[in-house]
XYZ file of C-alpha atoms in Angstrom:
466
model
C 69.341 208.251 52.348
C 70.018 207.185 48.616
C 71.323 203.602 47.849
C 73.959 203.600 44.962
C 77.051 201.353 46.454
C 77.558 198.248 48.553
C 78.490 200.302 51.549
C 75.382 202.225 51.601
C 73.849 198.908 51.066
C 75.330 197.586 53.832
C 73.931 200.526 55.946
C 70.564 199.967 54.737
C 70.176 196.520 55.598
C 71.219 197.017 59.321
C 68.849 199.652 59.513
C 66.411 197.106 58.022
C 67.126 194.361 60.459
C 67.129 196.752 63.315
C 63.633 197.585 62.387
C 62.341 194.154 61.792
C 63.885 192.817 65.337
C 61.662 195.470 66.441
C 58.462 194.688 64.289
C 58.867 190.908 65.335
C 57.485 191.518 68.468
C 54.335 193.205 67.596
C 50.874 192.034 68.122
C 48.288 190.449 65.475
C 46.220 193.423 66.435
C 49.158 196.214 65.519
C 49.694 194.393 62.488
C 46.515 194.325 60.963
C 46.171 198.015 61.796
C 49.646 198.724 59.810
C 48.368 196.304 57.067
C 45.095 198.050 56.466
C 46.712 201.393 56.613
C 49.399 200.379 53.866
C 46.724 198.824 51.844
C 44.687 201.876 51.900
C 47.615 204.212 50.892
C 48.410 201.973 48.033
C 44.697 202.107 46.847
C 44.589 205.855 47.320
C 47.930 205.821 44.889
C 47.030 203.589 42.312
C 45.996 205.839 39.512
C 49.343 208.288 39.976
C 51.472 204.830 40.304
C 50.417 203.358 37.000
C 50.834 206.709 35.118
C 54.263 206.476 36.173
C 54.882 202.909 35.664
C 54.019 203.412 32.231
C 55.608 206.641 31.346
C 59.006 205.218 33.216
C 58.834 201.421 31.189
C 57.260 202.358 28.118
C 55.018 199.056 28.574
C 51.330 198.372 29.140
C 48.721 200.480 29.428
C 47.619 203.130 32.209
C 44.069 202.128 33.002
C 45.102 198.552 33.286
C 47.798 199.103 35.545
C 45.253 200.966 37.739
C 43.369 197.770 37.803
C 46.543 195.823 39.004
C 47.460 198.099 41.677
C 43.675 198.075 43.104
C 44.341 194.299 42.787
C 47.416 194.361 44.777
C 46.070 196.631 47.429
C 42.533 196.363 48.319
C 42.475 192.749 46.888
C 44.999 191.256 48.647
C 44.104 193.232 51.911
C 40.326 191.747 51.828
C 41.705 188.308 51.030
C 44.339 188.345 53.761
C 42.994 190.471 56.705
C 41.689 188.247 58.744
C 44.360 185.546 58.463
C 45.991 184.634 61.456
C 50.340 185.711 60.939
C 51.165 186.511 64.287
C 52.085 184.220 67.736
C 49.757 181.145 67.964
C 48.273 180.102 65.041
C 46.098 177.053 66.182
C 45.964 175.023 69.334
C 45.044 171.092 69.283
C 43.956 169.666 72.902
C 43.313 166.313 71.187
C 46.578 165.414 70.051
C 48.651 168.008 72.440
C 50.108 170.542 69.819
C 50.497 174.320 69.772
C 51.406 176.034 66.280
C 53.234 179.240 66.604
C 53.903 181.829 63.515
C 57.262 183.792 63.574
C 58.388 185.970 60.740
C 61.168 184.785 58.254
C 63.146 188.070 58.716
C 64.521 190.307 55.941
C 62.952 189.606 52.607
C 64.979 190.415 49.099
C 62.066 191.586 46.477
C 63.088 191.171 43.220
C 60.761 193.194 41.059
C 60.010 192.945 37.076
C 59.681 195.711 34.752
C 56.606 194.367 33.648
C 54.484 194.820 36.886
C 56.723 197.338 38.564
C 54.252 198.759 41.210
C 51.612 196.186 41.595
C 54.372 193.509 42.356
C 55.844 196.139 44.593
C 52.625 196.716 46.680
C 51.898 193.245 46.799
C 55.136 191.813 48.118
C 55.491 195.058 50.618
C 51.821 194.409 52.070
C 52.292 190.601 52.635
C 55.697 191.289 54.295
C 54.301 193.598 56.426
C 51.113 191.270 57.267
C 53.798 188.546 58.390
C 55.978 190.764 60.514
C 59.031 190.948 57.726
C 61.001 193.609 56.342
C 61.767 193.568 52.511
C 64.443 195.445 50.548
C 63.600 195.947 46.782
C 65.826 195.427 44.009
C 63.899 197.110 41.000
C 64.228 196.736 37.518
C 66.355 199.348 35.937
C 63.606 200.284 33.378
C 60.979 200.875 36.238
C 63.054 201.728 39.453
C 61.642 205.168 40.004
C 57.716 203.850 39.939
C 58.942 200.579 42.050
C 60.539 202.564 44.627
C 57.655 205.155 44.815
C 55.162 202.225 45.342
C 57.348 200.987 48.331
C 57.911 204.524 49.852
C 54.077 205.037 49.624
C 53.454 202.024 51.622
C 56.322 202.266 53.942
C 55.174 206.166 54.846
C 51.679 204.648 55.754
C 52.959 201.723 57.743
C 55.001 204.123 59.740
C 51.916 206.406 60.357
C 50.179 203.546 61.755
C 52.914 202.526 64.111
C 55.473 200.694 62.129
C 59.352 201.021 62.408
C 60.533 203.556 60.071
C 63.150 201.425 58.215
C 60.924 198.519 57.709
C 60.721 198.688 53.588
C 63.999 199.640 51.814
C 64.970 199.665 48.057
C 68.096 200.383 46.188
C 67.816 203.812 44.281
C 70.078 202.834 41.119
C 69.935 199.067 40.780
C 72.802 197.467 38.988
C 73.714 193.800 38.811
C 76.467 194.242 41.048
C 74.085 195.832 43.597
C 71.606 193.130 42.943
C 73.818 190.346 43.647
C 75.229 191.812 47.025
C 71.589 192.202 48.245
C 70.617 188.381 47.257
C 74.311 187.077 48.811
C 73.858 189.506 51.951
C 74.343 187.445 55.218
C 71.423 189.229 56.482
C 68.963 188.464 53.899
C 66.562 185.550 54.679
C 64.547 184.963 51.836
C 64.732 185.626 48.179
C 61.238 186.472 46.931
C 61.885 186.543 42.877
C 59.474 188.086 39.962
C 61.369 188.478 36.884
C 63.007 186.921 34.187
C 64.185 183.344 34.390
C 67.875 184.621 34.562
C 66.954 186.607 37.766
C 64.909 183.797 39.289
C 68.000 181.399 38.663
C 70.312 183.612 40.468
C 67.760 183.718 43.326
C 67.767 179.973 43.809
C 71.547 179.959 42.881
C 72.404 182.497 45.849
C 72.270 179.942 48.471
C 69.577 181.484 50.278
C 66.275 180.114 50.883
C 64.174 181.622 47.612
C 60.700 181.836 46.015
C 60.968 182.310 42.558
C 58.657 181.869 39.435
C 59.494 180.218 36.153
C 58.244 181.714 32.657
C 54.763 181.192 31.409
C 53.757 180.062 27.891
C 50.181 179.259 28.383
C 48.138 176.935 25.694
C 44.633 177.464 25.515
C 42.650 174.687 24.010
C 39.221 175.455 22.284
C 36.912 171.894 21.948
C 33.883 171.432 20.217
C 31.545 171.900 22.971
C 32.816 175.329 23.907
C 30.861 178.385 23.997
C 32.907 180.068 20.974
C 31.536 183.659 21.548
C 32.820 183.700 25.558
C 35.789 182.001 24.871
C 37.087 184.729 22.203
C 35.504 187.551 24.123
C 37.567 185.913 27.360
C 41.161 185.439 25.414
C 40.973 189.054 23.814
C 40.045 190.553 27.269
C 43.116 188.873 28.722
C 45.405 188.863 26.152
C 45.042 192.720 25.582
C 44.976 193.581 29.350
C 47.935 195.874 29.883
C 49.098 194.563 26.252
C 49.625 191.127 27.296
C 52.384 191.552 29.811
C 51.022 189.252 32.669
C 53.059 186.037 32.478
C 49.949 184.157 32.892
C 48.325 185.482 29.648
C 47.432 183.117 26.617
C 50.378 182.762 24.454
C 48.815 180.174 22.062
C 45.109 178.949 21.051
C 44.885 175.207 19.978
C 41.139 174.617 18.052
C 39.784 171.420 17.244
C 39.347 171.037 13.651
C 35.414 171.125 13.839
C 35.232 174.717 15.003
C 38.237 175.969 14.090
C 37.223 178.213 11.164
C 34.151 179.593 13.359
C 36.673 180.151 16.111
C 38.752 181.955 13.018
C 36.026 184.087 12.139
C 34.920 185.446 15.598
C 38.527 186.411 16.265
C 38.484 188.513 13.229
C 34.993 189.766 13.809
C 36.250 191.201 17.159
C 39.138 193.159 16.269
C 42.098 190.558 16.092
C 44.212 190.467 12.791
C 44.698 187.160 11.192
C 48.267 187.563 9.538
C 48.885 186.785 6.356
C 51.615 184.343 5.262
C 53.986 187.375 4.597
C 52.533 189.291 7.705
C 53.208 186.431 9.719
C 56.539 185.922 9.056
C 57.398 189.680 9.476
C 55.688 189.468 12.991
C 57.720 186.542 13.533
C 60.981 187.875 13.028
C 60.589 190.915 15.407
C 59.108 188.597 18.660
C 62.331 187.101 19.436
C 66.116 188.482 19.572
C 68.815 186.132 19.531
C 66.646 183.453 20.680
C 64.955 185.127 23.249
C 61.647 187.264 23.521
C 62.703 190.751 22.426
C 62.069 193.264 24.929
C 61.257 195.897 22.396
C 57.769 194.337 21.561
C 56.928 193.393 25.439
C 53.877 195.580 26.533
C 53.402 197.195 23.228
C 50.030 197.592 21.288
C 49.304 195.142 18.301
C 49.435 198.128 16.101
C 53.138 199.068 17.568
C 54.324 195.719 17.120
C 53.065 195.511 13.421
C 55.119 199.163 12.633
C 58.098 197.402 14.307
C 57.611 194.474 11.759
C 56.906 196.758 8.959
C 53.471 195.704 8.364
C 50.220 197.686 8.390
C 47.261 197.115 10.712
C 44.547 199.179 11.743
C 45.152 201.286 14.651
C 42.506 199.370 16.901
C 43.671 195.977 15.974
C 43.536 194.193 19.366
C 45.704 191.074 18.843
C 47.991 189.927 15.948
C 47.242 186.141 15.445
C 49.802 183.922 13.378
C 48.150 180.495 12.362
C 51.417 178.245 12.550
C 51.782 174.445 12.747
C 55.256 173.864 14.653
C 55.122 173.519 18.829
C 58.879 173.633 19.116
C 61.645 176.342 19.466
C 61.932 176.944 16.009
C 58.630 178.347 15.649
C 58.724 181.959 16.984
C 55.018 182.579 17.492
C 55.241 179.087 19.922
C 57.496 181.179 22.574
C 56.211 183.414 25.477
C 55.555 186.755 23.959
C 54.122 189.068 26.848
C 52.205 191.268 24.171
C 49.317 191.195 22.028
C 50.412 188.540 19.874
C 49.053 184.969 19.422
C 49.694 181.752 18.221
C 46.479 179.517 16.324
C 46.822 175.930 15.745
C 44.447 173.412 14.249
C 44.108 170.144 15.810
C 42.354 166.941 14.538
C 40.501 166.154 17.657
C 40.517 167.097 21.562
C 43.219 164.355 22.100
C 45.483 165.966 19.471
C 44.706 169.522 20.888
C 45.876 168.481 24.294
C 48.919 166.753 22.992
C 49.758 170.051 21.328
C 49.286 172.005 24.585
C 51.526 169.767 26.496
C 54.330 170.159 23.677
C 54.005 174.273 24.282
C 53.773 173.606 27.766
C 57.066 171.701 27.811
C 58.595 173.949 25.382
C 58.610 176.828 27.244
C 56.275 177.385 30.066
C 56.201 174.075 32.043
C 54.360 174.504 35.700
C 52.816 178.046 34.965
C 49.207 178.296 33.783
C 47.059 176.133 30.915
C 43.484 176.917 29.806
C 40.618 174.876 28.727
C 37.161 176.023 27.103
C 34.564 173.261 27.079
C 31.169 172.417 28.310
C 32.214 172.208 31.766
C 29.123 170.727 33.385
C 28.638 168.113 30.599
C 32.152 167.218 29.564
C 33.520 166.486 33.132
C 35.763 163.405 31.671
C 37.546 166.369 29.588
C 38.293 168.657 32.473
C 39.550 165.526 34.336
C 41.783 164.621 31.178
C 42.857 168.120 30.739
C 43.943 168.243 34.180
C 45.663 165.127 34.540
C 47.731 165.655 31.334
C 48.830 169.288 31.898
C 52.064 169.961 34.011
C 51.044 173.141 35.074
C 50.169 174.541 38.456
C 46.985 176.541 37.560
C 44.864 174.485 35.249
C 41.819 177.007 34.017
C 38.503 175.964 32.857
C 36.551 178.765 30.747
C 38.508 181.518 32.259
C 40.611 184.577 31.179
C 43.982 183.441 31.873
C 45.546 186.829 33.015
C 42.965 187.544 35.200
C 42.008 183.987 36.130
C 45.716 182.726 36.992
C 46.284 185.576 39.650
C 42.859 184.469 41.398
C 40.143 185.308 43.564
C 38.584 187.078 40.627
C 37.376 184.005 38.766
C 37.579 181.534 41.150
C 37.454 182.343 44.945
C 39.508 179.254 46.054
C 42.853 179.991 44.128
C 44.792 182.281 46.223
C 45.150 185.906 44.799
C 48.845 186.737 44.068
C 51.103 188.443 41.611
C 53.796 185.917 42.065
C 52.726 182.695 40.469
C 54.841 179.556 41.590
C 55.534 176.898 38.912
C 56.854 173.735 41.004
C 59.735 171.794 40.568
C 58.786 171.722 36.809
C 59.577 175.506 36.758
C 62.456 174.890 38.764
C 60.465 176.576 41.742
C 60.278 175.801 45.115
C 56.343 176.058 45.474
C 53.394 175.343 43.182
C 50.984 177.649 44.110
C 50.262 181.384 44.310
C 52.589 182.764 46.846
C 50.793 184.667 49.749
C 51.268 185.200 53.562
C 51.615 181.762 54.610
C 54.708 181.392 52.678
C 56.655 183.960 54.282
C 56.505 182.779 58.105
C 58.096 180.088 60.000
C 55.587 177.946 62.032
C 56.751 176.047 65.365
C 54.860 173.384 66.593
C 55.000 172.799 70.352
C 54.412 168.799 70.854
C 53.257 167.880 74.794
C 53.908 164.265 75.605
C 51.333 161.914 75.241
C 51.038 158.472 76.042
C 50.938 156.001 73.093
C 47.987 153.599 73.882
C 48.305 150.437 72.628
C 45.104 148.355 72.174
C 44.575 144.828 72.010
C 41.450 142.272 71.824
C 40.348 140.257 74.533
C 38.063 137.096 74.427
C 34.185 137.406 75.557
C 34.902 135.112 78.708
C 38.375 135.106 80.941
C 38.940 132.128 83.119
C 41.232 132.587 85.755
C 42.326 130.530 89.111
C 41.090 131.850 92.324
C 44.694 133.708 93.934
C 46.562 133.144 91.447
């Protein structure tokens, strides 16, 4: 049934609610069977879904979206397949406690246009793993791709034994329908990935919400860093899906003593160092009315150059603007979600960290930051950078796009396509979202006597018969 009106939305929510109540009684074994089947189906569809996402949204690169769909299905499955999410999670006989998992209920899933299929797959799978239902509000520019991804997961889940209405979506999304879904009395949680306006609306809905803040990832390269690895990692990350991942690098801050070497390496590896005139032209199209210009998001470096009215080789990887200001007046200092980078010269390591702090505070507080250094011989720099950066993910010698989403470059960073930014970014959590965030935990606490201790002297004297 097509969902195009408030009445149809209400009917959908009623069906999903009935399905979720039934699913809430499923065992861990039943849930894991459904989780596996859904993940396999999403992985099998990763290529056509990627093609569909690029064709509809006009953003990104098909091959990279294939990888993101693969990550959202196979990697997420392997990471969480053995996690207990149903019934008794743990028992502590010593202290007399039992921890029991319960589903949240019905989740409202907000999906961005930048990652329309991978985010839908990810949210569907972690909802299934936790016995929740989910209803998607897709971005209008990528609604067909998002809803197709959700339908593929749903059909596989049904074939594996799940109730038929466990996943739903809005066919023709609008502000009215999105708001109605977020404020619906039967929605129990909002899982929002999108622009600042949508995330703010989720937190203002009066519902429990998990939203993510904007990213503006600064990268510091100090004089002890492996320059070849640093530049290669940054270019690999920044060109991945044309830079649409919110954890991707936005600015590079380089210590003066190695600035020229880093600059030369970027140019040698396919980046374009813009001259003053070119920098002004590109800077003029990065923002529109003070906000990110949607026309450049997920476009290639050559396309952005064409929009700006300048010429660069067709195979150019990244457009780099050498700038000095770290405030809102500098277009290159903002989040750009495209293969464009700001490059700053710092006097020394301390100055580089100061500049990175300013960039984070200006637009990406709570999200991600990165440092390239000799991590084995500079532990004090790693520690100092970690102390100074107000970001939930502090990556060392790691491509930020792939490193921030977890599991690829650090196996203790939870794999996720929804990255929390904590109170700094106006979010409720400061870690990568996973199944543990979609369950309610009940604690059964048995009575235990509080034993009070007192010390006795070595010898005790008493009167017989007293």
